[in-house]
Amino acid sequence: MDAAPNLELLARLFEMHAFEPVLIGNAAAAIEGAPVTTLDFDFFFRKTPTNLRKLKAIADALDAILLRPYYPVSELYRMTRENDSLQVDFMAKIHGVRSFESLRSRARVIRFGGHPLWVASLSDIIRSKRAANRPRDRAVLEILEKTDAEKKAKPQGAARRPQEGK
């Protein structure tokens, strides 16, 4: 499965609604070069009344539903679209990260179809998975850490990021 079309659609809708969450989890790790796969997308966002209205508008535009599956215990909002099983989770709190602003300050913008999408750094993804300490997170930590070490060992400028920026 190629995630790029869904990421392009999400990036376009996020841009259209001036909504700027940060992609986290295995989808972000894959974009950062880790050899991992996932079927869903996880985003960290700043929970404000305005952003919640934007999230509802994006769900409407996708013909998706927005749920609070673990309400009121967590700060998770799950967007699902039945016709193609698209699942997108939006979290206002994640393990190992103090604030949205701190995570975003280390994230970078990747363009999908010309639309910007914020992607968390691999170091932040590792920190969050380590802090969450769930079996599924522990299962990929070694792979993520190895990828991060390899990226850090490369001389600066050795690997061009073709979709980054602008």
Coordinates of C-alpha atoms in Angstrom, one line a residue:
M1 CA 0.0 0.0 0.0
D2 CA 1.3 3.5 -0.9
A3 CA 0.4 6.0 1.8
A4 CA 1.4 9.0 -0.3
P5 CA -2.1 9.5 -1.8
N6 CA -3.7 9.6 1.6
L7 CA -1.0 11.8 3.0
E8 CA -1.4 14.2 0.1
L9 CA -5.2 14.3 0.7
L10 CA -4.7 15.0 4.4
A11 CA -2.0 17.6 3.7
R12 CA -4.3 19.4 1.2
L13 CA -7.2 19.4 3.7
F14 CA -5.0 20.5 6.6
E15 CA -3.7 23.4 4.5
M16 CA -7.2 24.3 3.3
H17 CA -8.4 24.5 6.9
A18 CA -5.2 26.0 8.3
F19 CA -4.8 23.0 10.6
E20 CA -1.1 22.1 11.4
P21 CA -0.8 18.8 13.3
V22 CA 2.5 16.9 13.4
L23 CA 2.6 13.4 12.0
I24 CA 4.0 11.0 14.6
G25 CA 4.3 7.2 15.0
N26 CA 5.3 4.6 12.5
A27 CA 4.1 6.6 9.5
A28 CA 6.4 9.5 10.5
A29 CA 9.2 7.0 11.2
A30 CA 8.8 5.5 7.7
I31 CA 9.1 9.0 6.2
E32 CA 12.2 9.6 8.3
G33 CA 13.7 6.5 6.7
A34 CA 12.9 3.7 9.1
P35 CA 12.0 0.3 7.5
V36 CA 8.6 0.1 9.3
T37 CA 5.0 -0.1 8.0
T38 CA 1.6 1.0 9.3
L39 CA -2.0 1.1 8.1
D40 CA -3.0 4.2 10.0
F41 CA -1.8 7.7 10.6
D42 CA -1.2 9.4 14.0
F43 CA -1.0 13.1 14.5
F44 CA -0.2 15.3 17.5
F45 CA -2.2 18.5 17.7
R46 CA -2.8 21.5 19.9
K47 CA -6.3 20.9 21.4
T48 CA -8.2 24.2 21.2
P49 CA -11.8 24.9 20.4
T50 CA -10.8 26.3 17.0
N51 CA -8.7 23.2 16.1
L52 CA -11.5 20.9 17.2
R53 CA -13.9 22.8 14.8
K54 CA -11.2 22.4 12.0
L55 CA -10.9 18.7 12.8
K56 CA -14.7 18.2 12.4
A57 CA -14.7 20.2 9.1
I58 CA -11.9 17.9 7.8
A59 CA -13.8 14.8 8.8
D60 CA -16.8 16.2 6.9
A61 CA -14.7 16.9 3.9
L62 CA -13.4 13.3 3.9
D63 CA -16.9 11.9 4.5
A64 CA -15.5 10.4 7.6
I65 CA -16.7 10.2 11.2
L66 CA -14.8 11.6 14.2
L67 CA -15.0 9.6 17.4
R68 CA -13.6 9.7 21.0
P69 CA -13.1 6.0 21.4
Y70 CA -11.6 6.2 24.9
Y71 CA -13.5 9.2 26.2
P72 CA -13.0 10.7 28.7
V73 CA -9.8 8.9 29.7
S74 CA -7.6 10.0 26.8
E75 CA -7.1 12.9 24.5
L76 CA -7.6 10.8 21.4
Y77 CA -9.8 11.7 18.5
R78 CA -10.2 8.9 15.9
M79 CA -11.3 9.8 12.3
T80 CA -12.4 6.8 10.2
R81 CA -13.8 6.5 6.7
E82 CA -15.7 3.3 6.1
N83 CA -15.4 3.1 2.3
D84 CA -11.7 2.6 2.3
S85 CA -10.9 1.9 6.0
L86 CA -8.9 5.2 6.3
Q87 CA -8.0 5.7 10.0
V88 CA -6.4 8.8 11.3
D89 CA -5.8 9.4 15.0
F90 CA -5.3 12.8 16.5
M91 CA -3.8 13.1 20.0
A92 CA -3.6 16.1 22.2
K93 CA -1.2 14.3 24.6
I94 CA 1.5 11.8 23.8
H95 CA 4.0 10.1 26.1
G96 CA 7.5 11.5 26.3
V97 CA 6.7 14.9 24.8
R98 CA 6.2 17.9 27.0
S99 CA 4.3 20.0 24.6
F100 CA 3.1 20.4 21.0
E101 CA 5.4 23.4 20.6
S102 CA 8.4 21.4 21.7
L103 CA 7.7 18.6 19.3
R104 CA 6.9 20.9 16.4
S105 CA 10.1 22.9 17.0
R106 CA 12.1 19.8 16.0
A107 CA 9.7 18.6 13.2
R108 CA 10.2 19.3 9.6
V109 CA 7.8 20.0 6.7
I110 CA 7.5 17.4 3.9
R111 CA 5.4 18.3 0.9
F112 CA 2.9 15.9 -0.5
G113 CA 1.4 17.0 -3.8
G114 CA 2.8 20.5 -3.0
H115 CA 1.0 20.6 0.3
P116 CA 2.9 20.9 3.6
L117 CA 2.8 18.2 6.2
W118 CA 4.7 18.5 9.5
V119 CA 6.6 15.3 10.4
A120 CA 8.1 14.6 13.8
S121 CA 11.8 13.9 14.1
L122 CA 12.9 10.3 14.5
S123 CA 14.4 11.1 17.9
D124 CA 11.0 12.4 19.2
I125 CA 9.2 9.3 17.8
I126 CA 11.7 7.1 19.6
R127 CA 11.3 9.1 22.8
S128 CA 7.5 8.8 22.7
K129 CA 7.5 5.1 22.0
R130 CA 10.0 4.4 24.7
A131 CA 7.9 6.4 27.2
A132 CA 4.7 4.7 26.2
N133 CA 6.3 1.4 26.7
R134 CA 3.6 -0.6 25.0
P135 CA 4.5 -4.0 23.5
R136 CA 3.9 -2.7 19.9
D137 CA 6.1 0.3 20.6
R138 CA 8.9 -1.8 22.1
A139 CA 8.8 -4.1 19.1
V140 CA 10.0 -1.4 16.7
L141 CA 12.3 0.5 19.0
E142 CA 15.5 -1.3 18.0
I143 CA 14.8 -0.7 14.3
L144 CA 14.0 3.0 14.9
E145 CA 17.1 3.5 17.1
K146 CA 19.4 1.8 14.5
T147 CA 17.9 4.0 11.7
D148 CA 18.4 7.1 13.9
A149 CA 22.0 6.2 14.6
E150 CA 22.7 5.6 10.9
K151 CA 21.2 9.0 10.0
K152 CA 23.2 10.8 12.6
A153 CA 26.4 9.1 11.5
K154 CA 26.0 10.4 7.9
P155 CA 27.9 13.6 7.1
Q156 CA 25.6 16.6 6.9
G157 CA 24.3 17.0 3.4
A158 CA 25.0 13.4 2.4
A159 CA 21.3 12.6 2.1
R160 CA 19.2 15.1 0.2
R161 CA 15.6 15.4 1.3
P162 CA 13.8 15.9 -2.0
Q163 CA 10.4 16.9 -0.7
E164 CA 11.4 18.9 2.3
G165 CA 10.8 22.6 2.8
K166 CA 9.4 25.5 0.8

